[in-house]
mmCIF file of C-alpha atoms in Angstrom:
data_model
loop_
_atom_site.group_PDB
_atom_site.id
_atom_site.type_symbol
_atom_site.label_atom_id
_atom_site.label_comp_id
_atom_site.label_asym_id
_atom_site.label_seq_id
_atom_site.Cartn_x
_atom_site.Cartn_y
_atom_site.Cartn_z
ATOM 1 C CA UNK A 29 10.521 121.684 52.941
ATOM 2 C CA UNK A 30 9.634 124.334 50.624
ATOM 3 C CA UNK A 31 13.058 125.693 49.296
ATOM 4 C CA UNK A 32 11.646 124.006 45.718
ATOM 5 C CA UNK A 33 9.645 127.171 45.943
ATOM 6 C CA UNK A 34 11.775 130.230 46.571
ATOM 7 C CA UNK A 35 14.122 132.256 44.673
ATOM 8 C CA UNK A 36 17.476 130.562 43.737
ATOM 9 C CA UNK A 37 20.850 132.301 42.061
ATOM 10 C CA UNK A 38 22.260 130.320 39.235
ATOM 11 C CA UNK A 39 25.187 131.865 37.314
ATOM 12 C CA UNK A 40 23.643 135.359 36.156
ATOM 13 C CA UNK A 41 20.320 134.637 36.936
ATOM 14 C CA UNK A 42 17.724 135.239 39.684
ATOM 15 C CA UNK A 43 15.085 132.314 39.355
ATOM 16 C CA UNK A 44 11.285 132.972 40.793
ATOM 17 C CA UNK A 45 11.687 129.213 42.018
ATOM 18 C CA UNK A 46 13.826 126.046 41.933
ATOM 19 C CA UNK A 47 11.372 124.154 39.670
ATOM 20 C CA UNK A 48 12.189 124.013 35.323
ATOM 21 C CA UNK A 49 10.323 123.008 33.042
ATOM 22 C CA UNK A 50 12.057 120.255 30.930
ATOM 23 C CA UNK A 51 12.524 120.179 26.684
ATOM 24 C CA UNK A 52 10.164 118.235 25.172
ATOM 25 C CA UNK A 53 10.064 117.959 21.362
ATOM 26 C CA UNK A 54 6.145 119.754 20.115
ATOM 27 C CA UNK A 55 6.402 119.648 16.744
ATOM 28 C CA UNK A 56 3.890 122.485 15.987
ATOM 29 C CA UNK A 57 5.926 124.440 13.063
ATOM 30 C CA UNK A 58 5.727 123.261 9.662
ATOM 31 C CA UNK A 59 8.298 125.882 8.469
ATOM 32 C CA UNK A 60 10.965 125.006 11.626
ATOM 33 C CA UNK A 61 10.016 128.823 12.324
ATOM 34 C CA UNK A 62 8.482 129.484 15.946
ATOM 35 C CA UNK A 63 5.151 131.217 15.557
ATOM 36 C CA UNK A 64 2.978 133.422 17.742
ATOM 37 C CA UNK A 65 1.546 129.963 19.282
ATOM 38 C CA UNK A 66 4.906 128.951 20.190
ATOM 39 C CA UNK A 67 5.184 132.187 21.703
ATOM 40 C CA UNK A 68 2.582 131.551 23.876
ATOM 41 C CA UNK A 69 2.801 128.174 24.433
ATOM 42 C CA UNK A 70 5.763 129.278 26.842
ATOM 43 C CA UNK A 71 4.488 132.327 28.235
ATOM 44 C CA UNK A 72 2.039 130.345 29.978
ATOM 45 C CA UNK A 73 4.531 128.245 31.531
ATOM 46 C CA UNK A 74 7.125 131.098 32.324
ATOM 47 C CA UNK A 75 6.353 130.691 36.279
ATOM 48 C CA UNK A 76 9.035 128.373 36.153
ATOM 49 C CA UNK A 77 11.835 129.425 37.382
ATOM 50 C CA UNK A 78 13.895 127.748 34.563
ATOM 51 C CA UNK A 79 11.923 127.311 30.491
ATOM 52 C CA UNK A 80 14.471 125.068 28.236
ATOM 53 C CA UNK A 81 12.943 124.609 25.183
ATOM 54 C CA UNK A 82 11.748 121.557 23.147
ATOM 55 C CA UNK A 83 15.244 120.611 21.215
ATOM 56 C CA UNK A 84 16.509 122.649 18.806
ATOM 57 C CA UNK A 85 18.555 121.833 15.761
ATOM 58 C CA UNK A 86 21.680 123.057 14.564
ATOM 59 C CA UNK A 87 21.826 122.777 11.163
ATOM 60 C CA UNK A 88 19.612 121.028 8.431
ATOM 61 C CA UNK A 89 21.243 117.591 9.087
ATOM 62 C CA UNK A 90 20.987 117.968 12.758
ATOM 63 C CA UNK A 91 16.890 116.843 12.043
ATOM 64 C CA UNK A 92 15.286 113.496 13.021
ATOM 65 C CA UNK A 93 11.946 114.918 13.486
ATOM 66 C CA UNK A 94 9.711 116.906 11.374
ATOM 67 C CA UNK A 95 8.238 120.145 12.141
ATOM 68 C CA UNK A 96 10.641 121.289 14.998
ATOM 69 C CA UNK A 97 11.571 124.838 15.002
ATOM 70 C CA UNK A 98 15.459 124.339 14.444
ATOM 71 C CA UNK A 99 18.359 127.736 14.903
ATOM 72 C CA UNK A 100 20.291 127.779 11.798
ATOM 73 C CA UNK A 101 18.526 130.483 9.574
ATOM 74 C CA UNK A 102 17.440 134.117 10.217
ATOM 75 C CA UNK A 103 14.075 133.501 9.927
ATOM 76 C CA UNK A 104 14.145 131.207 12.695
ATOM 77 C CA UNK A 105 16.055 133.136 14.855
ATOM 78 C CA UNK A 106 13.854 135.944 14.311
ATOM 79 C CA UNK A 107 10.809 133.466 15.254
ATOM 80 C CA UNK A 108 12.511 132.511 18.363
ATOM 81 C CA UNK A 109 13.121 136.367 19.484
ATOM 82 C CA UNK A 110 9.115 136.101 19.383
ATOM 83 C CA UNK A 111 9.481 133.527 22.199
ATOM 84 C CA UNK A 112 11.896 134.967 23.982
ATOM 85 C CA UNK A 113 10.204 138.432 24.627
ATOM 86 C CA UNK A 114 7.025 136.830 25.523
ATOM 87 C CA UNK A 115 9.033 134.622 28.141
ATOM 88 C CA UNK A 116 11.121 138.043 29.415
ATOM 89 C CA UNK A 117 7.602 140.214 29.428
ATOM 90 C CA UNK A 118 6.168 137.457 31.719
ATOM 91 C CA UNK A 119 9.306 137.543 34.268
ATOM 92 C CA UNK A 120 10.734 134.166 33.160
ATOM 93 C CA UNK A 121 14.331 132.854 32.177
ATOM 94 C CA UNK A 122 14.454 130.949 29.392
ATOM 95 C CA UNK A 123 17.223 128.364 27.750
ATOM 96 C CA UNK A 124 16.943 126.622 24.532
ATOM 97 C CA UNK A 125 18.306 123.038 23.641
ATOM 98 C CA UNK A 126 20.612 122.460 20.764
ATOM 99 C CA UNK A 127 20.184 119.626 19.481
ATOM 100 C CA UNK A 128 21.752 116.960 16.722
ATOM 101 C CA UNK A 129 20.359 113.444 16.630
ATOM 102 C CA UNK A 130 23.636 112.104 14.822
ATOM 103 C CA UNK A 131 21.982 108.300 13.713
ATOM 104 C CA UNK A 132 18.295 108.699 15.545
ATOM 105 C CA UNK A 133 17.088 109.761 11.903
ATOM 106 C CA UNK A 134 15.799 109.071 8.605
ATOM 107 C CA UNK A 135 16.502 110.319 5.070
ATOM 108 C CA UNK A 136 13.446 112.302 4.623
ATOM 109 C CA UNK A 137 14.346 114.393 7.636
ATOM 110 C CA UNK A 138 17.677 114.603 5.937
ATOM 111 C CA UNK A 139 18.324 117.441 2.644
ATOM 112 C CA UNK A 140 17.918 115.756 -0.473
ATOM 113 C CA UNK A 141 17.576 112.313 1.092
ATOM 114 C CA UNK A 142 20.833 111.631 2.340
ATOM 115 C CA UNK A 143 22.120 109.610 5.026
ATOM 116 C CA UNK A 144 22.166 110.818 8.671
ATOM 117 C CA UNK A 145 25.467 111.385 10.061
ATOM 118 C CA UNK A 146 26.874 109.809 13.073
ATOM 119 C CA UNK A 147 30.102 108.800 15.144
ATOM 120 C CA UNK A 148 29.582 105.720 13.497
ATOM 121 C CA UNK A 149 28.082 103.813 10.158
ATOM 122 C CA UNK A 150 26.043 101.372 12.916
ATOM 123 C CA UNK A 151 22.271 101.099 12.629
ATOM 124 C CA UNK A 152 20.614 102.283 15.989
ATOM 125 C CA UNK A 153 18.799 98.975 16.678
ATOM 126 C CA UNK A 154 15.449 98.715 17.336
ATOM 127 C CA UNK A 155 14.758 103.064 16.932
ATOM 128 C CA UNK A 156 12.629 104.845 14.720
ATOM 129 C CA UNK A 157 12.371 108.619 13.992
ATOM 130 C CA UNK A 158 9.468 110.900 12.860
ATOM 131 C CA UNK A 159 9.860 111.253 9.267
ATOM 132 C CA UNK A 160 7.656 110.353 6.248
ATOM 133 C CA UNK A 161 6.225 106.933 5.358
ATOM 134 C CA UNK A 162 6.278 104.924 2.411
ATOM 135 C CA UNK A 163 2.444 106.719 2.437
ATOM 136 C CA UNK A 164 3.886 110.032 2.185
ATOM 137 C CA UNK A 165 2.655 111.289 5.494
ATOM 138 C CA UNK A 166 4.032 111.720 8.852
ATOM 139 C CA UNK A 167 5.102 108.844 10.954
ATOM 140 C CA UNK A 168 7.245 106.789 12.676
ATOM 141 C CA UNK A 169 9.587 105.057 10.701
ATOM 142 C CA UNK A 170 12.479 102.961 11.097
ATOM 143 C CA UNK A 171 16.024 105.126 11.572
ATOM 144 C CA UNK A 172 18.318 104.801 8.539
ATOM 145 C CA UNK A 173 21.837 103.607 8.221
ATOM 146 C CA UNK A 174 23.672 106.509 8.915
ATOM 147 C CA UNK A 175 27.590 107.447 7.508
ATOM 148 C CA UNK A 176 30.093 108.005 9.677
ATOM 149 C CA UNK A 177 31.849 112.000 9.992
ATOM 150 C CA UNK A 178 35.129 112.700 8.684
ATOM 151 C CA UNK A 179 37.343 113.866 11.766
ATOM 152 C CA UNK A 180 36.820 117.030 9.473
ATOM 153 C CA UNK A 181 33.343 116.784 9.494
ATOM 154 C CA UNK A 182 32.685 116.469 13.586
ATOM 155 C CA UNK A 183 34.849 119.879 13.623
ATOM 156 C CA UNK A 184 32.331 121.311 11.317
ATOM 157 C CA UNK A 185 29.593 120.141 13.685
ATOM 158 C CA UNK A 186 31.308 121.274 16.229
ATOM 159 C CA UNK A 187 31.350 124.894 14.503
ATOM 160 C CA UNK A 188 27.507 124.225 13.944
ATOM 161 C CA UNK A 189 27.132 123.707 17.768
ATOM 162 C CA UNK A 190 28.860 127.350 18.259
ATOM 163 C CA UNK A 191 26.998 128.958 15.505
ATOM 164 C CA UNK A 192 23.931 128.096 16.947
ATOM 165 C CA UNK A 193 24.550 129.357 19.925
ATOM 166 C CA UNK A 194 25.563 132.357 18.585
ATOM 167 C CA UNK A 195 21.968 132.813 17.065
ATOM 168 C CA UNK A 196 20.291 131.545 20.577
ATOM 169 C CA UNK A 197 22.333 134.524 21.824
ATOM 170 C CA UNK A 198 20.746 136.806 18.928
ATOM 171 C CA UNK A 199 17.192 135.778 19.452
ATOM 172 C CA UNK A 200 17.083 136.759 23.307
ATOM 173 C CA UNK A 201 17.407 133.534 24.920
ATOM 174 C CA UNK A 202 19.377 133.961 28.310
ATOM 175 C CA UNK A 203 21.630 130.517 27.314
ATOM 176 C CA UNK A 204 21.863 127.284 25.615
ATOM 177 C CA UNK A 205 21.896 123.724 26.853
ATOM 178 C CA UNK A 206 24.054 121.213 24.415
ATOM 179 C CA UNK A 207 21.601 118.122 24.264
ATOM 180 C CA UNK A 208 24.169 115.341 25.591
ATOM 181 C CA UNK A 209 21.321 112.925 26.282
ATOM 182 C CA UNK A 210 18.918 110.353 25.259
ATOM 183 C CA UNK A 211 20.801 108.702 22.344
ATOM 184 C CA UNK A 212 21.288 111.454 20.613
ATOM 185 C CA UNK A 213 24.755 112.601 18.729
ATOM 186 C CA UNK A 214 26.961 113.256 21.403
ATOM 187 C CA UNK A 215 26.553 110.547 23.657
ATOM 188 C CA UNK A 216 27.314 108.304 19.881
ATOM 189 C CA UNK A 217 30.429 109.434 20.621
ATOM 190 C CA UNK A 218 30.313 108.993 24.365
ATOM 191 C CA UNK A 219 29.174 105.572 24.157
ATOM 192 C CA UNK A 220 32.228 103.199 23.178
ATOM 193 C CA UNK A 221 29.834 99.827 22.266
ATOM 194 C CA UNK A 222 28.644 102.927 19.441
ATOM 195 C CA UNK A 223 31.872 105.152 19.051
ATOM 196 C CA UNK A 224 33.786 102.186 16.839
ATOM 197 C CA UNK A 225 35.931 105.487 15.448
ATOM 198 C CA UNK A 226 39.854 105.444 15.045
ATOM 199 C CA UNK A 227 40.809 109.084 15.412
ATOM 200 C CA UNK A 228 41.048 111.248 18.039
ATOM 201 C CA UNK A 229 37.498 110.883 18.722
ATOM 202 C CA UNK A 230 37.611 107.002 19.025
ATOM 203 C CA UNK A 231 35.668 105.921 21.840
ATOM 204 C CA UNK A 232 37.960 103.221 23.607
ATOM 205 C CA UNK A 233 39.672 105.533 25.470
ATOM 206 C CA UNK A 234 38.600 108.067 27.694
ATOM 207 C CA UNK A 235 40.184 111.334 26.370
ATOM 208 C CA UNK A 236 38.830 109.896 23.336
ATOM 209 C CA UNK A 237 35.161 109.382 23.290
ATOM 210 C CA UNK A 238 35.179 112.167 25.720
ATOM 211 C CA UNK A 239 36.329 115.132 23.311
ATOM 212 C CA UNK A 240 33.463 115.675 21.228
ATOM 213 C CA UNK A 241 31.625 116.626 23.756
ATOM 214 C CA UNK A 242 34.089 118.806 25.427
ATOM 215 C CA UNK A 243 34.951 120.675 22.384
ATOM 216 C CA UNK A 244 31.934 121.103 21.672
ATOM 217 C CA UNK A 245 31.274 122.796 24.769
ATOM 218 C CA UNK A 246 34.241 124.464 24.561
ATOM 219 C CA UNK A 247 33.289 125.842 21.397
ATOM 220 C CA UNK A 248 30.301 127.144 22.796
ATOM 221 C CA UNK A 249 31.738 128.844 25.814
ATOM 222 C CA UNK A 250 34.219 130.630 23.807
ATOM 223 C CA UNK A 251 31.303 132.503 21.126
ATOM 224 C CA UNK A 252 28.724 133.246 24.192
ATOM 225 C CA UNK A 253 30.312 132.635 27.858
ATOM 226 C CA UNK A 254 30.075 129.986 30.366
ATOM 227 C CA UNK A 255 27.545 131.402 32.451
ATOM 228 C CA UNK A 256 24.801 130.913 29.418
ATOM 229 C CA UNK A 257 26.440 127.488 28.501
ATOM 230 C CA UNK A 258 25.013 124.131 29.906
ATOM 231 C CA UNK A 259 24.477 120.520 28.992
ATOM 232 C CA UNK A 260 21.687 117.749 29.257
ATOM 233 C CA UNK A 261 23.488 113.967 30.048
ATOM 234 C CA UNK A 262 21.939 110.551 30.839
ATOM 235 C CA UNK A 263 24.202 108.489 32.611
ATOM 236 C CA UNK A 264 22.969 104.805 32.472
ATOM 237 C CA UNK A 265 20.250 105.650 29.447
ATOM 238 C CA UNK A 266 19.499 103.137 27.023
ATOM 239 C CA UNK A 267 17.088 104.897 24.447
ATOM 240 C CA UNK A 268 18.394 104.576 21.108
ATOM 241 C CA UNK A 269 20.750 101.329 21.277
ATOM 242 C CA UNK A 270 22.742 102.773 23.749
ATOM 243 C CA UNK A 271 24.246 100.012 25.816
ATOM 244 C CA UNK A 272 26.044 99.763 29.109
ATOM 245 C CA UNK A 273 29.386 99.516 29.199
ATOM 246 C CA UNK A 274 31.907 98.942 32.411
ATOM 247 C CA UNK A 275 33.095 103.168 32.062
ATOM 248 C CA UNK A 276 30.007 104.366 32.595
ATOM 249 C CA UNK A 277 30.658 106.320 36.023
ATOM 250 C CA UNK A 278 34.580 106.859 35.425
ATOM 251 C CA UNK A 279 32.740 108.236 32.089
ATOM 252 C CA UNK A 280 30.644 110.883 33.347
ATOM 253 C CA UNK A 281 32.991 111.876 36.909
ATOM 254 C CA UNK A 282 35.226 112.766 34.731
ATOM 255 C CA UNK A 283 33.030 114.950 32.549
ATOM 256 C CA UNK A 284 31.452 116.070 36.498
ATOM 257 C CA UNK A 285 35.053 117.453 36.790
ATOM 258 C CA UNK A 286 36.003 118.869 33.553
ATOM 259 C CA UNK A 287 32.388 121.214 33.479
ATOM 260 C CA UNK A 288 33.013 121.802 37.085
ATOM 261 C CA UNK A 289 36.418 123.268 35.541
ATOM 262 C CA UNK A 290 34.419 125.078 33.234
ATOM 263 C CA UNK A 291 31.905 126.813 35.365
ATOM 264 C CA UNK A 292 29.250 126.121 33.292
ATOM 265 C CA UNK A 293 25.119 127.704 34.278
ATOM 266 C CA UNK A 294 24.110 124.153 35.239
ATOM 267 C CA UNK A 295 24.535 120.449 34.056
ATOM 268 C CA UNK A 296 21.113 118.558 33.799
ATOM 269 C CA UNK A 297 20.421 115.188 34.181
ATOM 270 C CA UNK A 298 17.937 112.974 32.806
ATOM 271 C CA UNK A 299 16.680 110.062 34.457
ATOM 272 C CA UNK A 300 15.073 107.506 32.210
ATOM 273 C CA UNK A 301 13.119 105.268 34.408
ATOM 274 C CA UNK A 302 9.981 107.145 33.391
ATOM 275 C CA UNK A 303 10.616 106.467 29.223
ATOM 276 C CA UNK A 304 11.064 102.623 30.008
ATOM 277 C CA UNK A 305 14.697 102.980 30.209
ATOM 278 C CA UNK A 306 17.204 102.438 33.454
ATOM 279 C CA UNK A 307 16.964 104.724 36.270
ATOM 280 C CA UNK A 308 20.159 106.826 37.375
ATOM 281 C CA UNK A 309 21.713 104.638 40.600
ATOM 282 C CA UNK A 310 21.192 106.500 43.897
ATOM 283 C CA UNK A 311 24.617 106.021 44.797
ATOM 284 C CA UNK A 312 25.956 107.714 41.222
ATOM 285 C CA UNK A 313 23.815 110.952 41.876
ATOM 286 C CA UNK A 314 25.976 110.845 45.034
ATOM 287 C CA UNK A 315 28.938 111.105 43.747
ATOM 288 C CA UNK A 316 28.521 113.199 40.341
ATOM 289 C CA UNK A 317 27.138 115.587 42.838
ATOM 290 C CA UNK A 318 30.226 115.919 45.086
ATOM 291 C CA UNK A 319 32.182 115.666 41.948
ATOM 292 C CA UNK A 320 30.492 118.697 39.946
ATOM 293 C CA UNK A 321 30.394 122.058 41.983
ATOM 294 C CA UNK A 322 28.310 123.714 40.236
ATOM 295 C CA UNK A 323 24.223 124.138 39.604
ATOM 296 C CA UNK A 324 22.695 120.535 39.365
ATOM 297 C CA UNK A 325 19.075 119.473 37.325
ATOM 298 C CA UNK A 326 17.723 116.116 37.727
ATOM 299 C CA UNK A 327 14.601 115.610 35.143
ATOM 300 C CA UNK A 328 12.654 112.020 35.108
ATOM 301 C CA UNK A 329 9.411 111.566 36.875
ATOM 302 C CA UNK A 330 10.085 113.967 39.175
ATOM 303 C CA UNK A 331 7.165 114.776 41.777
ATOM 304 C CA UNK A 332 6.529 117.235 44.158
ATOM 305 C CA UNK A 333 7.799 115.047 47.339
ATOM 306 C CA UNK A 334 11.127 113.733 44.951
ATOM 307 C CA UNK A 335 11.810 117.339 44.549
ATOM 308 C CA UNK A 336 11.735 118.567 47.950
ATOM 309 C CA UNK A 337 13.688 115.491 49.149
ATOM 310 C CA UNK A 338 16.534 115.417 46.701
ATOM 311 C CA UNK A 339 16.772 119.270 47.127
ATOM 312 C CA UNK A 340 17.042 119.258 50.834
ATOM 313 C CA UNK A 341 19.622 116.262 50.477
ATOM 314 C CA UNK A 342 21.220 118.932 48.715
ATOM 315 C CA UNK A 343 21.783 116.072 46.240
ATOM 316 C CA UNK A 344 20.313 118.463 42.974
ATOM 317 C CA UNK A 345 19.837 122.216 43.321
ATOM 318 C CA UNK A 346 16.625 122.322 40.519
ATOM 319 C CA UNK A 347 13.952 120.000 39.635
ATOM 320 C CA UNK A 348 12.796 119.614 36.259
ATOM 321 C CA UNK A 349 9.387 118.225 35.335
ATOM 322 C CA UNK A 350 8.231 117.500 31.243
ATOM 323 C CA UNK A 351 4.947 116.224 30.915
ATOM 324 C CA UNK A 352 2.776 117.555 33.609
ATOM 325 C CA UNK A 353 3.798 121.043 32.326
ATOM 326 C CA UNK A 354 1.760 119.868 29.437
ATOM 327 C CA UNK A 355 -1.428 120.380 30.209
ATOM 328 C CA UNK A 356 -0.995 122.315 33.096
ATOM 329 C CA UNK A 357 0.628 125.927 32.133
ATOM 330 C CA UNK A 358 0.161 126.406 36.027
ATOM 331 C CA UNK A 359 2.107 123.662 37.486
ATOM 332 C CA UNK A 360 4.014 125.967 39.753
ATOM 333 C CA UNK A 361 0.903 127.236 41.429
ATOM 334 C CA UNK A 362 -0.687 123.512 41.391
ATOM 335 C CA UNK A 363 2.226 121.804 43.157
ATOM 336 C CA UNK A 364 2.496 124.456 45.462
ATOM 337 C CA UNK A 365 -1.349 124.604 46.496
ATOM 338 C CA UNK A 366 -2.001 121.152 46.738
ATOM 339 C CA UNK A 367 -4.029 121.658 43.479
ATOM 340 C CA UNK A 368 -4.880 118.048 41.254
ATOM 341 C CA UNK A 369 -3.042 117.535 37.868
ATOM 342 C CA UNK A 370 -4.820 117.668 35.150
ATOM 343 C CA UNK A 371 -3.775 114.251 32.540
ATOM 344 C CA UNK A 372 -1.941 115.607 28.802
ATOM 345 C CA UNK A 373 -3.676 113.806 25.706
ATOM 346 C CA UNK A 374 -0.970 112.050 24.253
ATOM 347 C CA UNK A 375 -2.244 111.688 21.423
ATOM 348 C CA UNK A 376 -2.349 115.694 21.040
ATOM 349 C CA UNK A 377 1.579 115.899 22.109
ATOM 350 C CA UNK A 378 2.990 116.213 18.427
ATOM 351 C CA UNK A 379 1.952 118.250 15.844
ATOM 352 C CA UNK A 380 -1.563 120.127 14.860
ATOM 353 C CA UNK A 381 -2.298 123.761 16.243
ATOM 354 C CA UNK A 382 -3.631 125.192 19.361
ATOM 355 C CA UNK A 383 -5.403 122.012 20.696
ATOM 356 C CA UNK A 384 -3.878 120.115 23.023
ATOM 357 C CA UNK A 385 -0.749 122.892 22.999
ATOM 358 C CA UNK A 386 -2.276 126.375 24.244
ATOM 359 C CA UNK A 387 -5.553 125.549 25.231
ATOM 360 C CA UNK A 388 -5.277 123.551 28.333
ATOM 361 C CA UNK A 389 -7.101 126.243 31.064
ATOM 362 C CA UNK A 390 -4.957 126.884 34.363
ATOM 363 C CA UNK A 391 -6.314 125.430 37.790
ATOM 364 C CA UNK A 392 -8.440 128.924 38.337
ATOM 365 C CA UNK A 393 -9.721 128.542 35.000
ATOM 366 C CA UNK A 394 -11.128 125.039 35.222
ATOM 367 C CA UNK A 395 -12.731 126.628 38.793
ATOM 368 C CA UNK A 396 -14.243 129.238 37.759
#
């Protein structure tokens, strides 16, 4: 029962361990340009076999949350090769997210105020964003209407999706991981009570609502490679005004297929039982696992005993866990010792400096 923590092979990569730590959104640059303290922010963590970073966006209208270091200008990319060599110099492998939040926005996240884009010109129910108040300062705020792409347009942020990856590529990261989860823009086109499109991206059909997504990916594969290409999904997630819908599973088998096809570096799932949301169906994991061949994440309040379990079910092949990585830089050595958790302050988790970001002291530390 301890495979979760020896060395595992994932497409062109040697791992220290089987553990990752997930993305989870910092916001901790004003600019969008990784600093020295995001640097070292992930250093500390980089005994993890697997770093993906916090989500990065594509392009200026990818943004529906301020001060996130996004990939779409040199200066950024630059910032993000400060990451990167900090990560290699402490042995680790490191991913970032790309990231577009389609409709989960607001037009103060968006360039000169206008609407977020989407699959669709529906409201996301019931969701907010981080944007500016009516106050003029930072806050949670109710998402606006967004506009619908041209069929011209989702090609163009489908070229975004490429381009970024292209500059991921540039700034030293060993690969990129589309963010096909948690509401965001490409499961609005996965999601047919959302996807209310015509065109070949309509989303009552399956080759429809599907192709986003795959030419996206597709897109991606042919600037950097497979083997650095992967994808975050949440079957069954309802953050966002996602709702169910009867194709869920045929949905995402058939996606389980067509990466398997594309030997992708790993598809990684998100369970959202631990945000509120509904858990992933044991039976499902089943199946999308004999359906995709190739290197399996489950994220999603993932513990120490899930992980061993599900990895000697041979049901996932890495565990990913987000918020205890938080506050504990160490979490590798304190799951494998034995050694207590030490509790994140939430109310540190976005924005503001070093505190509550760089300065929580490893296990040894808080010994000594």
């Amino acid at each position: 029962m301890d495979r979760l923590f020896q060395p595992f092979r994932m497409v062109g990569h040697t791992l220290r361990n089987r553990i990752a730590m997930a993305p989870m959104t910092r916001a901790r640059t004003p600019d969008g340009v990784p600093d020295d303290l995001t640097a070292l922010y992930y250093a500390q963590r980089a005994t993890a076999g697997l770093l993906i970073t916090e989500g990065t966006p594509i392009s200026a209208t990818a943004e529906g949350f301020l001060c996130i270091p996004g990939l779409y200008r040199a200066d950024q990319v630059a910032g993000w090769r400060k990451v990167t060599d900090a990560v290699h110099d402490a042995g680790g492998v490191i991913f970032t997210q790309l990231w577009h939040v389609g409709r989960v926005s607001h037009v103060s996240n968006q360039p000169g105020g206008v609407a977020p884009v989407s699959s669709t010109a529906r409201i996301a129910r019931d969701s907010q964003a981080w944007g500016m108040t009516e106050d003029g300062v930072p806050g949670a705020v109710d998402v606006s209407r967004p506009r619908a792409l041209s069929t011209d347009e989702v090609r163009g942020v489908i070229a975004d999706f490429a381009q970024a990856a292209a500059n991921a590529v540039a700034a030293g990261f060993d690969g990129v991981e589309l963010h096909g989860a948690n509401g965001y823009l490409i499961e609005q086109f996965l999601n047919p009570t959302v996807n209310d499109r015509t065109d070949a991206y309509r989303g009552d059909t399956l080759e429809g609502r599907t192709r986003f997504v795959l030419d996206a990916i597709d897109a991606v594969i042919a600037r950097i490679g497979a083997e650095r290409t992967a994808i975050r999904l949440s079957p069954y997630g309802g953050l966002f005004d996602m709702q169910p819908y009867p194709g869920i599973e045929e949905t995402y088998l058939f996606l389980a297929d067509e990466f398997s096809r594309r030997g992708l570096a790993y598809v990684h799932l998100m369970d959202q039982k631990s945000r509120g949301s509904v858990a992933i169906p044991p039976d499902f994991l089943g199946r999308f696992r004999a359906q995709y061949t190739g290197v399996l994440i489950l994220a999603g309040g993932m513990t120490r005993n899930r992980a061993e379990t599900l990895i000697a079910e041979r049901l996932i092949d890495i565990a990913a866990f987000g918020e205890p990585f938080i506050a504990n830089p160490d979490l590798v050595a304190r799951l494998e010792q034995g050694w207590p958790l030490r509790p994140a302050d939430r109310g540190l988790h976005y924005g503001g400096g070093a505190r509550g970001y760089t300065d929580y002291p490893t296990y040894q530390q808080e010994s000594a």
